[in-house]
XYZ file of C-alpha atoms in Angstrom:
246
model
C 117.893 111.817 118.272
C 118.772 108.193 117.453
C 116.224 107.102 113.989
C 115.350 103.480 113.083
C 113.958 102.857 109.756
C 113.161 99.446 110.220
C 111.452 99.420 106.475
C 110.542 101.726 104.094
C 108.072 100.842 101.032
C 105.164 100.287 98.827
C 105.370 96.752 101.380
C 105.588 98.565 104.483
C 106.596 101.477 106.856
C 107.811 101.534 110.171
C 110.384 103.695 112.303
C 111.303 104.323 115.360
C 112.362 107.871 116.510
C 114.398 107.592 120.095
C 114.726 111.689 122.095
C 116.245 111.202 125.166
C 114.282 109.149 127.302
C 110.956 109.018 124.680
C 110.734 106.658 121.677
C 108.062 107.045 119.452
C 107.078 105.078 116.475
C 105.593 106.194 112.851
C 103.351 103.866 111.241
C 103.534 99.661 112.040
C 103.361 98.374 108.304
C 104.983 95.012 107.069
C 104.619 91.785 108.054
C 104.405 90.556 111.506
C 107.772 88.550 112.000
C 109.548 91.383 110.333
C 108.668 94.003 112.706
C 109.210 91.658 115.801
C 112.686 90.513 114.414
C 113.796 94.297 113.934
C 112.444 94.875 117.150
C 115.201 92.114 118.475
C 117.683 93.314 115.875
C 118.022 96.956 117.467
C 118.098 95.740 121.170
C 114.400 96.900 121.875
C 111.219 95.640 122.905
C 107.181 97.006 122.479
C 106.717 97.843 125.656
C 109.976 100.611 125.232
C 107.840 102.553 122.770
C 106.248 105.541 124.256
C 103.533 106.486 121.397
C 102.519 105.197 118.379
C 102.189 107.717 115.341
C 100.133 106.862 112.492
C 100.029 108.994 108.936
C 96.855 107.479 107.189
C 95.795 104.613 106.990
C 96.420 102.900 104.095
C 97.581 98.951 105.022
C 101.613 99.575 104.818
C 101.019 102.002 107.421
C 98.902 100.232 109.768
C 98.821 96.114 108.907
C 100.113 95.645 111.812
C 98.328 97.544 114.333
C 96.658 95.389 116.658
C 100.385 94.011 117.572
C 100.545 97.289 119.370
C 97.206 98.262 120.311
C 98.081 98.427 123.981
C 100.324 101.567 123.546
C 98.808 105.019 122.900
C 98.335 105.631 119.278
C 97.520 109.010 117.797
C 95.681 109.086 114.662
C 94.514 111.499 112.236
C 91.683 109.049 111.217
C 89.835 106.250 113.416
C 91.077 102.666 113.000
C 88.969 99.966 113.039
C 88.291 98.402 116.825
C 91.468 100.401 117.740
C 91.421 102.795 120.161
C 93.089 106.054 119.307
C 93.665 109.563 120.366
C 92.696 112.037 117.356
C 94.805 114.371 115.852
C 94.344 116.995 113.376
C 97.126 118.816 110.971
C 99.082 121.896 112.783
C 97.725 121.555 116.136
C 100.775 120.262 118.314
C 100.211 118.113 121.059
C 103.189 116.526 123.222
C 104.052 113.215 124.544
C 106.499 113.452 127.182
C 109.208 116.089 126.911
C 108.526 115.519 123.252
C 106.374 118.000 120.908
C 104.872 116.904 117.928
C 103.828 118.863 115.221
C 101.394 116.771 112.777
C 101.624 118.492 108.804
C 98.756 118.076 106.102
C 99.902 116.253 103.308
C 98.520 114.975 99.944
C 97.659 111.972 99.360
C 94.687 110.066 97.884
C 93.771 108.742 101.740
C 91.764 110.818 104.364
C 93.784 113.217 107.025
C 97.386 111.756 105.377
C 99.371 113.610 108.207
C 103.536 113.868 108.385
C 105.299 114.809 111.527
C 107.406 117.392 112.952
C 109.125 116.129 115.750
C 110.625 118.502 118.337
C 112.580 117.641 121.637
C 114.122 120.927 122.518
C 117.810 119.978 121.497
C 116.478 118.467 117.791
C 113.984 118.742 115.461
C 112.922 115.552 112.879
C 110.646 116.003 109.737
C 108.644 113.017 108.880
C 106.871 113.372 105.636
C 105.976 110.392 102.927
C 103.000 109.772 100.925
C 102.232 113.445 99.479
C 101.616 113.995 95.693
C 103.568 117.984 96.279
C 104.412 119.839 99.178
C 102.248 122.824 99.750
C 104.805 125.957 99.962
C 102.756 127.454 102.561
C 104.121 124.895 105.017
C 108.043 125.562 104.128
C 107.953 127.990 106.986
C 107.462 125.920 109.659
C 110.271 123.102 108.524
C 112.927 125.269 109.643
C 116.161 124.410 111.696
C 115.792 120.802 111.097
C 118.552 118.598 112.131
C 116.765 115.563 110.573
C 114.758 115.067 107.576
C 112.843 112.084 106.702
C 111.393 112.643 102.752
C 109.819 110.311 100.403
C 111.720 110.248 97.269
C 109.531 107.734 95.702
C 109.833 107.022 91.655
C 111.322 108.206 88.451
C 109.079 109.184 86.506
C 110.421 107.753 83.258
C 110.715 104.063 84.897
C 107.497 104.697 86.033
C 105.649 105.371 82.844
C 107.552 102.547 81.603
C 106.753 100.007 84.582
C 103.771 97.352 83.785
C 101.973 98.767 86.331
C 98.111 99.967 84.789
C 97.618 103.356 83.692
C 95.426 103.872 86.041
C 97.978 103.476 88.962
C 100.463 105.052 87.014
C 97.930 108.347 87.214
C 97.363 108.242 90.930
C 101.005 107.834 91.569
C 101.902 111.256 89.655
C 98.989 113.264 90.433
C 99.006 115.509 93.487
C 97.618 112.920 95.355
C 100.188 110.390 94.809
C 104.002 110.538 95.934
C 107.195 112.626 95.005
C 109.112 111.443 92.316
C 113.067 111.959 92.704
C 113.292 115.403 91.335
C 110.568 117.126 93.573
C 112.214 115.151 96.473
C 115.027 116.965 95.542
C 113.647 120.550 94.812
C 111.612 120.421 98.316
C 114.903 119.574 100.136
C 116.365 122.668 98.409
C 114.127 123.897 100.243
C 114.150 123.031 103.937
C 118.190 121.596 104.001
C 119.771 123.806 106.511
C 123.232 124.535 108.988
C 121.605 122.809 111.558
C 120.854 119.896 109.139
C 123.061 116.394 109.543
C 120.978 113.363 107.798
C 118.990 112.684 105.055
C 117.012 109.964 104.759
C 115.260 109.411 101.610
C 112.469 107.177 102.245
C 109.611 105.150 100.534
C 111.776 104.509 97.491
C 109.683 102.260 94.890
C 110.963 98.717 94.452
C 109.323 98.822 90.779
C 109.962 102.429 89.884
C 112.785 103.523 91.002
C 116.322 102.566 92.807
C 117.980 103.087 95.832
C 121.130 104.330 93.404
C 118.884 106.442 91.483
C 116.834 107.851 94.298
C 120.253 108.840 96.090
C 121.852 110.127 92.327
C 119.098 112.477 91.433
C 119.158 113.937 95.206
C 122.430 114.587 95.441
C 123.292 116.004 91.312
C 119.791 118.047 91.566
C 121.594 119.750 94.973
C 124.623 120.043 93.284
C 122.977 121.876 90.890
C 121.332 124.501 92.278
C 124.168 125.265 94.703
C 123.139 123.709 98.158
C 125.935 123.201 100.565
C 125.460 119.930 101.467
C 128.688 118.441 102.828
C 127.472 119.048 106.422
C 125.108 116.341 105.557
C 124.675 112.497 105.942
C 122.336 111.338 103.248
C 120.835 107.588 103.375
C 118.229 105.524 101.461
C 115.771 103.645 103.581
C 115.501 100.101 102.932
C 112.024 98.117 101.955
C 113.569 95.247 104.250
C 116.765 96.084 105.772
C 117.386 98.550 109.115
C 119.078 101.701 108.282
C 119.909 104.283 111.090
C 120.145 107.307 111.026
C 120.914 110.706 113.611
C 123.558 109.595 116.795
């Protein structure tokens, strides 16, 4: 697997996920000219995408939706004059030679899905924009070679960000996003042999670092005794490519 995060971000999500001869994409957030000048930057074009993935749709997920409304989109919720295929949480559908695996997550949004992406050489987790992971689920992210995570805020510049209180609340509670240190604690988790990148994703412009994001990760591991010198760990970028996988 070859992984584009083309950005990552309170502004905007969008990656690209390339098995063998099936690329699928994972949310089309940001601004127009940004996604069609990443598009150019990596050497591809729409019509190359396969399937479009979408996780909920809150507007840096989806903004820019109807620039791709030609492809086949799977959705857990309907869209708006889109037309979508519907998808619900653990039942696995495939497109191409490519199984996907959508996961329940929680977040203050209807359906919020993440992926499991499987193409019978690699397997990719996908999962932002969930308050806590639900330790039921840790059995099926096993073997993964890839793991996308959201390692959204620090707490601490978060309570002290001029954000209201109210936001503040939503963005801690369950139904919010991971801070650093449950990033960390859930890839304590999940991190395996078979495991080669990290990519810690939807990082908080306001509320956190790319530094600090990667610090906590990687002392919090350290910590607790997780062998991770197999792996390749990157922060994803609000507005700059970062690749990840081969």
């Amino acid at each position: 697997m070859k992984i584009y995060a083309l950005a990552s971000g309170s502004k905007g999500n969008c990656f690209i996920i390339c098995c063998k001869d099936t690329n699928i994409m994972i949310d089309c957030g940001t601004t127009k000219k940004y996604l069609v000048d990443s598009f150019s930057r990596i050497n591809m074009n729409i019509k190359d995408i396969d399937a479009l993935l979408i996780t909920h749709d809150h507007s840096d997920h989806i903004s820019q939706i109807k620039m791709f409304k030609d492809l086949n989109i799977y959705s857990p919720v309907s869209i708006l004059n889109i037309k979508t295929y519907d998808i619900k949480a653990f039942q696995s559908f495939d497109i191409n030679n490519v199984n996907i695996m959508p996961i329940m997550l929680s977040h203050d949004a209807k359906n919020t899905v993440g992926y499991i992406i499987d193409d019978h050489e690699e397997k990719c987790l996908y999962m932002t924009d969930t308050g806590y992971v639900n330790d039921r689920y840790l059995s099926l992210f096993t073997d993964l070679d890839h793991i996308i995570i959201e390692s959204n805020h620090d707490v601490e510049m978060l309570m002290n960000s001029h954000r209201p209180l109210y936001v503040k609340r939503r963005i801690f509670s369950d139904n919010g996003h991971l801070c650093n240190e449950d990033c960390a604690n859930v890839l304590s988790k999940i991190i395996c042999d078979n495991t080669k990148d990290v990519m810690l994703a939807h990082v908080s412009m306001e509320a956190n670092t790319y530094d600090k994001a990667l610090a906590v990760n990687l002392a919090y591991l350290n910590d607790h005794n997780i062998d991770i010198s197999h792996i390749d760990f990157k922060v994803c970028r609000q507005f700059e490519i970062v690749i990840g996988g081969k």
